[in-house]
Structures are given as C-alpha cells and as structure tokens.
Short mmCIF file of C-alpha atoms in Angstrom, two decimals:
data_model
loop_
_atom_site.label_atom_id
_atom_site.label_comp_id
_atom_site.label_asym_id
_atom_site.label_seq_id
_atom_site.Cartn_x
_atom_site.Cartn_y
_atom_site.Cartn_z
CA MET A 1 87.41 -23.91 211.27
CA LEU A 2 87.20 -20.16 211.52
CA ILE A 3 90.79 -19.92 210.79
CA ASP A 4 90.46 -22.02 207.51
CA ILE A 5 87.61 -19.66 206.42
CA THR A 6 89.73 -16.61 207.24
CA VAL A 7 92.58 -18.23 205.11
CA ILE A 8 90.24 -19.07 202.43
CA VAL A 9 88.58 -15.55 202.45
CA ALA A 10 92.20 -14.03 202.30
CA ALA A 11 93.10 -16.37 199.71
CA VAL A 12 90.18 -15.52 197.50
CA ALA A 13 90.51 -11.90 198.25
CA GLY A 14 94.12 -12.04 197.06
CA VAL A 15 93.06 -14.00 194.18
CA LEU A 16 90.60 -11.43 193.24
CA LEU A 17 92.95 -8.77 193.81
CA CYS A 18 95.36 -10.09 191.35
CA VAL A 19 92.63 -10.81 189.07
CA GLY A 20 91.56 -6.98 189.35
CA PHE A 21 95.14 -6.05 188.95
CA LEU A 22 95.40 -7.88 185.63
CA TRP A 23 92.14 -6.81 184.40
CA LEU A 24 93.17 -3.12 184.99
CA ARG A 25 96.31 -3.68 183.32
CA ASN A 26 94.72 -5.26 180.16
CA ARG A 27 92.30 -2.49 180.02
CA SER A 28 94.75 0.24 180.14
CA ALA A 29 97.07 -1.33 177.36
CA SER A 30 93.69 -1.70 175.35
CA SER A 31 92.80 1.93 175.65
CA ARG A 32 96.27 3.17 174.36
CA GLU A 33 95.94 0.82 171.45
CA LEU A 34 92.55 2.09 170.73
CA THR A 35 94.02 5.67 170.61
CA ASP A 36 96.76 4.57 168.28
CA ALA A 37 94.41 2.96 166.27
CA LYS A 38 92.03 6.04 166.02
CA ALA A 39 95.36 8.29 165.06
CA ARG A 40 96.42 5.98 162.39
CA TYR A 41 92.59 5.92 161.10
CA THR A 42 92.56 9.64 161.34
CA ALA A 43 95.98 9.90 159.48
CA ALA A 44 94.84 7.39 156.76
CA LEU A 45 91.63 9.33 156.24
CA ALA A 46 93.57 12.80 155.84
CA GLU A 47 96.02 10.89 153.38
CA ALA A 48 93.15 9.34 151.41
CA GLU A 49 91.26 12.83 151.16
CA SER A 50 94.77 14.46 150.10
CA VAL A 51 95.05 11.73 147.46
CA ARG A 52 91.46 12.21 146.42
CA ARG A 53 92.02 15.96 145.98
CA GLN A 54 95.17 15.36 143.96
CA ALA A 55 93.54 13.02 141.65
CA GLU A 56 90.49 15.27 141.08
CA LEU A 57 92.85 18.18 140.43
CA GLU A 58 94.78 15.97 137.93
CA ALA A 59 91.58 14.92 136.47
CA GLN A 60 90.49 18.59 135.93
CA GLU A 61 93.63 19.43 134.24
CA GLU A 62 93.61 16.38 131.84
CA LEU A 63 89.84 17.51 131.25
CA PHE A 64 91.06 20.90 130.37
CA ARG A 65 93.80 20.10 128.12
CA ALA A 66 91.62 17.42 126.31
CA ARG A 67 89.06 20.38 125.71
CA ALA A 68 91.73 22.80 124.53
CA VAL A 69 93.01 20.15 122.20
CA GLU A 70 89.53 19.74 121.12
CA ALA A 71 88.97 23.59 120.57
CA GLU A 72 92.36 23.77 118.85
CA GLY A 73 91.26 20.93 116.66
CA ARG A 74 87.85 22.53 115.79
CA SER A 75 89.59 25.78 114.74
CA MET A 76 92.08 24.00 112.70
CA ARG A 77 89.25 22.14 111.12
CA GLU A 78 87.28 25.37 110.37
CA ALA A 79 90.15 27.13 109.03
CA ALA A 80 91.18 24.17 106.78
CA LEU A 81 87.52 24.23 105.49
CA ARG A 82 87.78 27.94 104.94
CA ALA A 83 91.05 27.44 103.02
CA GLU A 84 89.19 24.81 101.00
CA ASP A 85 86.41 27.16 100.16
CA ARG A 86 88.80 29.99 99.17
CA VAL A 87 90.82 27.43 97.05
CA ARG A 88 87.49 26.15 95.35
CA GLU A 89 86.39 29.88 94.90
CA ARG A 90 89.81 30.85 93.36
CA GLU A 91 89.81 27.54 90.99
CA SER A 92 86.45 28.51 89.84
CA ARG A 93 87.42 32.10 89.14
CA LEU A 94 90.58 30.89 87.35
CA ALA A 95 88.48 28.58 85.28
CA ALA A 96 86.22 31.29 84.54
CA GLU A 97 89.20 33.58 83.29
CA GLU A 98 90.69 30.83 81.46
CA ALA A 99 87.58 30.38 79.61
CA SER A 100 87.25 34.15 79.09
CA LEU A 101 90.82 34.30 77.81
CA ALA A 102 90.28 31.34 75.47
CA ARG A 103 87.18 33.21 74.00
CA ARG A 104 89.13 36.33 73.62
CA ARG A 105 92.02 34.39 71.91
CA ASP A 106 89.63 32.99 69.33
CA ALA A 107 88.10 36.42 68.95
CA VAL A 108 91.50 37.92 68.31
CA ASP A 109 92.67 34.96 65.99
CA GLY A 110 89.62 35.93 64.06
CA LEU A 111 90.23 39.51 63.82
CA GLU A 112 93.97 38.64 62.78
CA ARG A 113 92.60 36.54 59.98
CA HIS A 114 90.11 39.12 59.05
CA ALA A 115 92.73 41.79 59.08
CA ARG A 116 95.19 39.73 56.88
CA ASP A 117 92.44 39.03 54.39
CA GLU A 118 91.56 42.81 54.42
CA ALA A 119 95.09 43.83 53.98
CA ALA A 120 95.52 41.41 51.10
CA ARG A 121 92.63 42.85 49.51
CA ALA A 122 93.53 46.26 50.06
CA GLU A 123 97.06 45.44 48.78
CA THR A 124 95.38 43.85 45.46
CA LEU A 125 93.06 46.86 45.05
CA ARG A 126 96.22 49.37 45.52
CA VAL A 127 98.06 47.50 42.78
CA GLU A 128 95.14 47.46 40.42
CA GLN A 129 94.32 51.28 41.15
CA ALA A 130 98.14 52.20 40.64
CA ALA A 131 97.95 50.31 37.47
CA ALA A 132 94.60 52.18 36.54
CA LEU A 133 96.19 55.56 37.37
CA GLU A 134 99.17 54.72 35.43
CA ARG A 135 97.28 53.89 32.41
CA VAL A 136 95.03 56.78 32.76
CA SER A 137 97.58 59.41 33.50
CA GLY A 138 100.23 57.95 31.46
CA MET A 139 102.70 58.41 34.39
CA THR A 140 104.59 55.75 36.13
CA ALA A 141 104.34 55.53 40.14
CA ALA A 142 108.07 57.09 40.48
CA ASP A 143 106.85 59.86 38.21
CA ALA A 144 103.56 60.51 40.31
CA ARG A 145 105.58 60.33 43.39
CA LYS A 146 108.14 63.08 42.30
CA ALA A 147 105.06 65.31 41.02
CA VAL A 148 103.32 64.81 44.52
CA LEU A 149 106.79 65.58 46.29
CA ALA A 150 107.33 68.72 44.46
CA ARG A 151 103.90 70.05 44.78
CA ALA A 152 104.23 69.42 48.67
CA GLU A 153 107.50 71.36 48.60
CA GLU A 154 106.10 74.19 46.98
CA GLU A 155 103.31 74.45 49.44
CA ALA A 156 105.76 73.82 52.38
CA GLN A 157 107.93 76.73 51.01
CA ALA A 158 104.79 78.91 50.75
CA GLU A 159 103.64 78.05 54.25
CA ALA A 160 107.07 78.55 55.65
CA ALA A 161 107.29 82.24 53.83
CA ASN A 162 103.85 83.00 55.57
CA ILE A 163 105.10 81.71 59.10
CA VAL A 164 108.32 83.78 58.44
CA ARG A 165 106.12 87.03 57.60
CA ARG A 166 104.08 86.47 60.56
CA ILE A 167 107.10 85.93 63.02
CA GLU A 168 108.78 88.96 61.63
CA GLY A 169 105.60 91.18 62.13
CA GLU A 170 105.33 89.86 65.70
CA ALA A 171 109.03 90.36 66.35
CA ARG A 172 108.76 93.93 65.10
CA GLN A 173 105.51 94.52 67.34
CA GLU A 174 107.44 93.04 70.32
CA ALA A 175 110.49 95.30 69.50
CA GLU A 176 108.08 98.32 69.17
CA ARG A 177 106.51 97.57 72.61
CA ARG A 178 109.82 96.81 74.35
CA ALA A 179 111.44 100.19 72.85
CA ARG A 180 108.23 102.09 74.21
CA GLU A 181 108.84 100.43 77.61
CA VAL A 182 112.63 101.43 77.51
CA VAL A 183 111.51 105.07 76.51
CA VAL A 184 109.13 105.37 79.45
CA THR A 185 111.49 103.92 81.77
CA ALA A 186 114.12 106.45 80.69
CA ILE A 187 112.04 109.57 81.22
CA GLN A 188 110.25 108.52 84.37
CA ARG A 189 110.72 111.42 86.61
CA THR A 190 111.15 109.14 89.85
CA ALA A 191 114.00 107.04 88.23
CA ALA A 192 116.83 109.24 89.76
CA ALA A 193 114.89 109.56 93.04
CA HIS A 194 114.96 105.65 93.17
CA ALA A 195 118.56 105.22 92.42
CA SER A 196 119.52 107.83 95.11
CA GLU A 197 117.32 106.06 97.50
CA SER A 198 118.36 102.79 96.79
CA THR A 199 122.48 103.43 96.90
CA VAL A 200 122.96 106.65 99.15
CA SER A 201 121.98 107.84 102.91
CA VAL A 202 122.43 111.11 104.01
CA LEU A 203 122.82 111.93 107.53
CA SER A 204 122.29 115.49 108.80
CA LEU A 205 124.96 116.88 111.27
CA ALA A 206 124.29 119.68 114.10
CA SER A 207 127.41 121.56 112.50
CA ASP A 208 130.39 121.31 110.18
CA ASP A 209 132.66 120.95 112.95
CA LEU A 210 131.63 117.34 113.46
CA LYS A 211 133.19 116.64 110.15
CA GLY A 212 136.48 116.86 111.35
CA ARG A 213 135.86 114.66 114.49
CA ILE A 214 134.46 111.96 112.09
CA ILE A 215 137.36 112.05 109.79
CA GLY A 216 139.67 111.94 112.79
CA ARG A 217 143.33 112.56 113.23
CA GLU A 218 145.04 111.69 109.79
CA GLY A 219 141.72 109.86 108.83
CA ARG A 220 142.00 107.23 111.44
CA ASN A 221 138.24 107.55 112.35
CA ILE A 222 136.78 107.40 108.82
CA ARG A 223 139.15 104.59 107.95
CA ALA A 224 137.82 102.63 111.03
CA LEU A 225 134.18 103.17 110.32
CA GLU A 226 134.70 102.30 106.48
CA HIS A 227 136.57 99.17 107.34
CA LEU A 228 133.88 97.74 109.66
CA THR A 229 130.78 98.66 107.90
CA GLY A 230 132.25 98.19 104.28
CA VAL A 231 130.32 101.70 103.43
CA ASP A 232 131.89 104.60 101.63
CA VAL A 233 131.58 107.64 103.71
CA ILE A 234 131.60 110.76 101.80
CA ILE A 235 132.29 114.17 103.50
CA ASP A 236 132.36 116.95 100.91
CA GLU A 237 131.36 120.65 100.77
CA THR A 238 127.62 119.94 101.43
CA PRO A 239 126.88 122.07 104.54
CA GLN A 240 125.85 119.83 107.83
CA ALA A 241 125.32 116.58 105.87
CA VAL A 242 127.67 113.34 105.71
CA VAL A 243 126.65 110.69 102.63
CA LEU A 244 126.70 106.81 103.21
CA SER A 245 127.34 105.39 99.88
CA SER A 246 126.79 101.54 99.39
CA PHE A 247 124.73 99.33 97.03
CA ASP A 248 124.04 97.10 100.18
CA SER A 249 121.12 98.50 101.95
CA VAL A 250 121.70 96.46 105.24
CA ARG A 251 125.43 97.74 105.49
CA ARG A 252 124.46 101.12 104.88
CA GLU A 253 121.58 101.12 107.75
CA ILE A 254 124.18 99.68 110.12
CA ALA A 255 126.43 102.51 109.07
CA ARG A 256 124.01 105.13 109.49
CA ALA A 257 123.09 103.84 112.95
CA THR A 258 126.63 103.48 113.96
CA LEU A 259 127.33 107.26 113.02
CA GLU A 260 124.29 108.32 114.77
CA LYS A 261 125.29 106.47 118.01
CA LEU A 262 128.65 108.20 117.65
CA LEU A 263 127.39 111.74 117.30
CA ALA A 264 124.95 111.16 120.03
CA ASP A 265 127.61 109.91 122.28
CA GLY A 266 130.37 112.49 121.42
CA ARG A 267 133.03 110.12 121.69
CA ILE A 268 134.53 109.32 118.30
CA HIS A 269 137.61 107.14 117.98
CA PRO A 270 138.41 103.65 116.76
CA SER A 271 137.55 101.74 119.66
CA ARG A 272 134.47 103.27 120.14
CA ILE A 273 133.40 103.05 116.76
CA GLU A 274 133.81 99.17 117.01
CA GLU A 275 131.61 99.02 119.97
CA ALA A 276 128.95 101.42 118.29
CA TYR A 277 129.15 99.25 115.20
CA TYR A 278 128.13 96.10 116.80
CA GLU A 279 125.58 97.78 118.75
CA ALA A 280 123.90 99.13 115.70
CA LYS A 281 124.35 95.80 114.07
CA ALA A 282 122.35 94.33 116.71
CA GLN A 283 119.77 96.87 116.56
CA VAL A 284 119.39 96.29 112.79
CA GLU A 285 119.23 92.66 113.16
CA GLU A 286 116.20 93.13 115.61
CA MET A 287 114.82 95.58 112.99
CA ILE A 288 115.07 93.08 110.27
CA VAL A 289 113.18 90.35 112.52
CA LYS A 290 110.51 92.87 113.50
CA ALA A 291 109.98 93.81 109.65
CA GLY A 292 109.71 90.05 108.75
CA GLU A 293 106.91 89.54 111.66
CA GLU A 294 104.97 92.56 110.24
CA ALA A 295 105.14 91.33 106.81
CA CYS A 296 103.76 87.83 108.12
CA TYR A 297 101.00 89.48 109.96
CA GLU A 298 100.28 91.77 107.01
CA ALA A 299 100.15 88.71 104.58
CA LYS A 300 98.10 86.70 106.87
CA VAL A 301 100.75 84.08 106.85
CA HIS A 302 101.77 82.30 110.22
CA ALA A 303 103.67 79.51 111.87
CA LEU A 304 106.79 80.41 109.74
CA HIS A 305 110.26 79.23 110.90
CA PRO A 306 112.06 81.93 112.84
CA GLU A 307 114.84 82.00 110.55
CA ILE A 308 112.71 82.40 107.40
CA VAL A 309 111.05 85.23 109.19
CA ALA A 310 114.43 86.87 109.87
CA VAL A 311 115.37 86.36 106.13
CA LEU A 312 112.07 87.82 105.07
CA GLY A 313 112.73 90.90 106.98
CA ARG A 314 116.12 91.31 105.31
CA LEU A 315 114.17 91.90 102.02
CA ARG A 316 113.33 95.26 103.43
CA PHE A 317 116.66 96.36 102.74
CA ARG A 318 116.82 94.81 99.26
CA THR A 319 115.67 96.34 95.83
CA SER A 320 115.14 94.50 92.68
CA TYR A 321 115.00 96.82 89.42
CA SER A 322 114.70 99.85 91.98
CA GLN A 323 111.58 97.86 93.53
CA ASN A 324 111.62 97.08 97.28
CA VAL A 325 111.41 93.59 97.49
CA LEU A 326 109.60 93.12 100.76
CA LYS A 327 106.92 95.37 99.36
CA HIS A 328 106.88 93.27 96.12
CA VAL A 329 106.27 90.14 97.79
CA LEU A 330 103.62 91.37 99.99
CA GLU A 331 101.87 92.75 96.97
CA CYS A 332 102.42 89.35 95.35
CA SER A 333 100.98 87.75 98.33
CA HIS A 334 97.66 89.49 98.17
CA LEU A 335 97.35 89.01 94.50
CA ALA A 336 98.09 85.47 94.49
CA ALA A 337 95.46 84.74 97.31
CA THR A 338 92.88 87.04 95.57
CA MET A 339 93.23 84.90 92.22
CA ALA A 340 93.42 81.66 94.10
CA ALA A 341 90.01 82.38 96.02
CA GLU A 342 88.44 83.39 92.63
CA LEU A 343 89.61 80.29 91.04
CA GLY A 344 88.76 77.85 93.99
CA ALA A 345 92.64 76.89 94.35
CA ASN A 346 94.29 76.55 97.73
CA GLU A 347 94.56 80.17 98.91
CA ARG A 348 96.80 79.24 101.64
CA VAL A 349 99.46 77.68 99.49
CA ALA A 350 99.22 80.39 97.10
CA ARG A 351 99.39 83.29 99.71
CA ARG A 352 102.50 81.65 101.60
CA ALA A 353 104.48 80.79 98.19
CA ALA A 354 103.97 84.35 96.78
CA LEU A 355 105.23 85.82 100.19
CA LEU A 356 108.28 83.56 99.98
CA HIS A 357 108.93 83.32 96.37
CA ASP A 358 111.75 85.99 96.31
CA LEU A 359 113.29 84.90 99.69
CA GLY A 360 116.35 83.62 97.97
CA LYS A 361 117.17 87.16 96.85
CA ALA A 362 118.26 87.87 100.72
CA LEU A 363 120.56 84.54 100.34
CA ASP A 364 121.88 84.50 96.84
CA GLN A 365 125.35 85.97 98.35
CA GLU A 366 125.47 82.97 100.92
CA MET A 367 124.23 80.14 98.75
CA GLU A 368 125.01 79.15 95.11
CA GLY A 369 122.32 79.10 92.53
CA SER A 370 119.39 81.10 91.02
CA HIS A 371 117.33 82.96 93.98
CA ALA A 372 114.30 80.75 93.14
CA LEU A 373 116.00 77.47 93.69
CA VAL A 374 117.96 78.71 96.64
CA GLY A 375 114.97 79.91 98.07
CA ALA A 376 113.08 76.83 97.71
CA ARG A 377 115.83 74.85 99.12
CA TYR A 378 116.02 76.90 102.17
CA CYS A 379 112.30 76.86 102.75
CA ARG A 380 112.36 72.99 102.25
CA ASP A 381 115.29 72.68 104.72
CA ARG A 382 113.11 74.54 107.21
CA GLY A 383 109.79 72.54 107.34
CA GLU A 384 107.84 74.13 104.36
CA SER A 385 105.53 71.85 102.48
CA GLU A 386 106.40 70.59 99.00
CA GLU A 387 103.59 72.40 97.35
CA VAL A 388 104.92 75.92 98.75
CA CYS A 389 108.64 74.98 97.84
CA HIS A 390 107.56 73.98 94.22
CA ALA A 391 105.79 77.17 93.76
CA ILE A 392 108.75 78.96 94.98
CA ALA A 393 110.93 77.14 92.75
CA ALA A 394 108.86 77.42 89.46
CA HIS A 395 108.23 80.92 89.45
CA HIS A 396 110.83 81.68 86.91
CA ASN A 397 110.22 78.40 85.13
CA GLU A 398 113.62 77.00 86.08
CA VAL A 399 111.34 74.06 87.40
CA GLU A 400 108.25 73.30 85.18
CA PRO A 401 105.15 74.31 87.25
CA HIS A 402 102.80 71.41 87.79
CA SER A 403 100.09 73.12 90.02
CA VAL A 404 97.60 75.74 90.07
CA GLU A 405 99.22 77.55 92.83
CA ALA A 406 102.62 77.83 91.10
CA MET A 407 101.21 79.43 88.05
CA LEU A 408 99.33 81.93 90.21
CA VAL A 409 102.61 83.03 91.93
CA GLN A 410 103.96 83.34 88.42
CA ALA A 411 101.21 85.66 87.42
CA ALA A 412 101.31 87.52 90.66
CA ASP A 413 104.74 88.23 90.24
CA ALA A 414 104.56 89.28 86.61
CA ILE A 415 101.66 91.81 87.72
CA SER A 416 103.52 93.18 90.56
CA ALA A 417 106.76 93.77 88.29
CA ALA A 418 104.76 94.89 85.32
CA ARG A 419 102.90 97.88 86.94
CA PRO A 420 104.07 101.42 85.90
CA GLY A 421 107.22 102.47 87.90
CA ALA A 422 107.82 99.31 89.48
CA ARG A 423 111.22 98.71 87.99
CA GLY A 424 114.30 100.47 86.84
CA GLU A 425 116.72 98.55 84.44
CA GLN A 426 119.76 100.79 84.98
CA LEU A 427 119.73 100.33 88.71
CA GLU A 428 119.62 96.60 88.60
CA SER A 429 122.43 96.43 86.19
CA TYR A 430 124.66 98.78 88.45
CA LEU A 431 123.83 96.76 91.57
CA THR A 432 124.38 93.18 89.42
CA ARG A 433 127.88 94.95 88.46
CA LEU A 434 128.82 95.69 92.13
CA ARG A 435 127.65 92.38 93.10
CA ALA A 436 129.76 90.69 90.39
CA LEU A 437 132.94 92.72 91.66
CA GLU A 438 132.48 91.50 95.19
CA GLU A 439 132.02 87.84 94.10
CA ILE A 440 135.18 88.02 91.98
CA ALA A 441 137.17 89.00 94.98
CA THR A 442 135.52 86.77 97.64
CA SER A 443 136.23 83.80 95.56
CA LYS A 444 139.84 83.96 95.93
CA PRO A 445 141.70 82.09 98.75
CA GLY A 446 142.53 83.84 101.91
CA VAL A 447 140.00 86.79 101.23
CA GLU A 448 137.94 87.67 104.50
CA ARG A 449 135.71 90.33 103.31
CA CYS A 450 135.12 92.41 100.44
CA PHE A 451 133.22 95.97 99.67
CA ALA A 452 132.84 97.67 96.54
CA VAL A 453 132.66 101.27 97.36
CA GLN A 454 132.84 104.51 95.47
CA ALA A 455 129.85 103.84 93.57
CA GLY A 456 131.90 100.69 92.00
CA ARG A 457 135.11 102.51 90.96
CA GLU A 458 136.95 100.91 93.95
CA VAL A 459 136.95 97.45 95.41
CA ARG A 460 138.63 97.00 98.96
CA VAL A 461 139.64 93.54 99.90
CA ILE A 462 140.26 92.60 103.32
CA VAL A 463 142.64 89.51 103.53
CA ARG A 464 143.57 87.14 106.47
CA PRO A 465 146.97 88.11 107.46
CA VAL A 466 147.92 84.54 108.63
CA GLU A 467 147.01 83.17 105.04
CA VAL A 468 148.30 86.18 102.70
CA SER A 469 151.74 87.66 102.90
CA ASP A 470 152.57 91.17 101.71
CA ALA A 471 153.94 89.89 98.55
CA GLU A 472 150.91 87.54 97.95
CA ALA A 473 148.84 90.79 98.62
CA GLU A 474 150.48 92.46 95.75
CA ARG A 475 149.80 89.32 93.38
CA LEU A 476 146.19 88.97 94.69
CA SER A 477 145.57 92.46 93.73
CA ALA A 478 146.94 92.29 90.35
CA GLU A 479 144.90 89.05 89.78
CA ILE A 480 141.70 90.44 91.08
CA ALA A 481 142.15 93.43 88.49
CA ARG A 482 142.77 91.02 85.41
CA ASP A 483 139.58 89.03 86.48
CA ILE A 484 137.65 92.09 86.73
CA GLU A 485 138.96 93.13 83.30
CA ARG A 486 138.00 89.71 81.73
CA GLU A 487 134.71 89.32 83.44
CA VAL A 488 132.97 92.36 84.07
CA GLU A 489 131.75 95.26 81.79
CA TYR A 490 132.22 98.69 83.38
CA PRO A 491 132.72 102.47 82.36
CA GLY A 492 136.22 103.96 83.31
CA SER A 493 138.69 102.33 85.58
CA ILE A 494 138.19 100.44 88.89
CA LYS A 495 140.61 100.54 91.67
CA VAL A 496 141.44 97.47 93.51
CA THR A 497 142.96 97.70 97.25
CA VAL A 498 143.95 94.85 99.11
CA ILE A 499 144.07 95.62 103.03
CA ARG A 500 146.36 93.28 105.07
CA GLU A 501 146.04 94.18 108.55
CA SER A 502 147.25 92.51 111.94
CA ARG A 503 146.34 93.29 115.54
CA ALA A 504 147.73 92.57 118.88
CA THR A 505 145.43 92.83 121.84
CA HIS A 506 146.17 92.82 125.62
CA PHE A 507 144.30 93.66 128.75
CA ALA A 508 145.89 95.27 131.86
CA ARG A 509 144.07 94.03 134.86
#
C-alpha cells in the first residue's frame, strides 16, 4: 500500500515535472515572440513617423509653391492692371491730341481760305490800281518799270561811289598808319641789338692762343664742332672772342656750352668735342625743362603733361619778330586771365590757352601745318581739354572762334605783339628765309641733317652715305640750288655744300 502510494506520488511528481518543463518552455517562447513583436512595433512606429514627416515636408513644399504661384499671379494681375491704366491714359491723350489737331486743321483751312480770298482781292485791287496809275500817268506798266529801274540804278551808282570814296579814305588812313609803324620800327635804336642777340653769341677767351686750338690742325676741330652743332663758328681778328652764329637759338646755346666745356677741360680734339657736345646737349635739355616749369609756375598753370612742359621751355630760345616767345606767352597768359576775370569768363581756360597758344612755334619744324593748328593737335593728343585746344587753334582765325576764352586769347596775343618795340619785321623775314632754306634741303631723300650758316649765305647738307653716292651728292647739290633759286628770295648768292661722310669705328679691348 505504501509502495503504491509512493509510486503514485512518484508518478504524480513526474507528471508535474513534465508539466512544469513544458510550461517553462512555452513561457520562454512567448517572451521571445513578445520581444520580436515589440521590435516590429518600434520599427513600424519609426517608419510611420518618417512617412509622416516626409508627407509634412511635401505638403509644405506644395504650400510654398502654391503661394509663389499665387504671388506671381497677383503681380501679373497688378502689372496687367497698370498696363491697362497706361493704355487707357494714352488713348485718352491721343484722343485729346486728335481733337486738338482737328481743331487746328479747321483753323488752318479757315486761314487758307481767308488768305486766298485776301490774295484775290489784293490782286484785283492791284490790277485796278495799275490801270488807274496808267490812266493818270499816261505810262504803261513796262514804261513805269523801266523808269523805276533807271532811278534805282542811279541811286545804286551814287551809293557805290560814296562807298568807294569811303573805302579809299579808310585805305589811305590805314596805309599812313602802317607807314608810320614801319618808319618807327626802322628807327628803333634797339633793333640792331635785338637782331644781334637773336642770331649771334659771343664767347670770351682767356687768350688769343686758344683760337688756334679751337681751329685745330688743318681746321679739323672747328669742322667737327660745326658739323655736330650746326652752328657757324667765326674766329676773326676780334681780340679774345669767338662768335657763334646761327638762327636756331637752341643749337647756338648747345654750341656755346660745348665750347665752354672744351675750354675748361683744356682737351680739344674731335672725339672730345663729340663727348662735350652730348654733355652740353643734355645740359641744355635740362635747362629747357626747367624753363618750362618756371613758366608754368609764373603763369599759375599746373598739371601740364611733361612733354608739353618741355616743349614750352624750348620757347625760351625762340623769337618771333625779335620778341622772345616764352616771355610773349607769359605776358599773354596774364593779360587773358585779367580780362577773363573782368568779364566773368573762365579764367583757368583763358590763362592755360594763352600760355600754350604759341606752343606750335617750337614744333613747326617737326610737324606739318601752321603753328596754331600744330600746337592745338599736340596739346589735344596729350590730354588737354577741348576748350583749351580750340582757343589755341583759333588764335589766328584759322578756326572760327566760338568761345569767349578763344577771343580773349586773340586779344591778349594782339596786345602783347602790338606794344612798342615788341616786334621787328626784318628779323622775322630773315629767320623765315633761313628756315625755308633748311626745309628745301631736308625735303630731299637721303638727307640726314641740314644747317643754314654764314647768315644764310651757305647751306650745309649732311647726307646718309648708304643712300647717297658721290655722284648723287653732286646731283643733289645742284638740285637744291635750283630749288632755292626758284622758291626763295635772297640777296647775293647762296653756297650749297653736300657732305657725305663714312666712319668706321672699332674698339681694342
């Protein structure tokens, strides 16, 4: 009995163990399924949130696009409304203009009809008056016309005779005035001093022994000096003095400075002469720039192009009718500025244009044309204003002046030139003749440089030996002489010398 109970208990315990084992296994499986279900649920929630966010973003984008389309449509409607308003306004204005034009046409038509009626009445009245005049005077219209023309011819002849007498009187007065000016110019005591000062420089020597050194063996030193400078070196019986003669003041100044350097150095030979010449040339060019800067400072004209300043300084060595051109333009600048200030014109333009109005006189040998047009073109190329360039070009009426400043420059130029002793006609004609001689020679092919020396009695032409042979040099000399005979008026005779020189230079090192 006890064994049965034990067996039963054991069986029951075994059953219970099996049931417990099965229950534990089922519980662990349910836990894993629950965990997997939670994970799937979490993933589903995350995916749903992502879809919801993406849907919200797309909805916002669609909302923004809809709002943009709505705003664009609203602006287009507003623009269309404004365009419609403008069209309606233009249509109303055109309608008003059409109505005004119609009224004007009606008025013009009425005036034309009235004018035709008046013309017809006037023609009828003229015919009636002509017939009445013919009856009263006993003359036909043709006879009356001839009488009127004859009377008008007599009156015109009488008036022409009066005009001729008046012109003759004015011409006589002008001739007397010009004659007095010529006589006064001829008897001016300073005229000879002006001419000498403008064409000749005198260099003092320590002793007459230096004359021989300047001349050199067989004249090679003086020939080299004259060849380089283009200046006639005159060594005569004048004690302790050498005369440098040239109508070009710049060349003469370079020659004077060259000779001074040679005398100070003591070495006088062709190679040293050439070195001294280029040193003196650089010195004179520096002096020219300084003279231009001083002129600008004195005239109170600033911000000029450096090339214009250099050309302005060259006017220091230029004369016109024996009048120093640099002093002349400074005087004109002050006069023009004073007149512009009195008249309320542009003082700066008048002052600047008057200072530069004769700039072309330092360029007329390098550029073709009158000095007024050359100077204006030169200044225009270097940035000067159109007002200044126009005043420069118009100061001799080669261009019609159309500004007050241009007329003031003309007036200042005339005032400066017309003062007593300002000009000497004979000197200017002499310089013009020398310049014409050089221009004739330099116009020939193969000519390198040309110098008129011996006060215009000799023309020395230096040719390029590669381009001109000895035979062609002979022909060129005769051709230049013929051109001078045909184109230039001069007293006496002029000697034409063509120089053809070849040099070979090597250095020993």
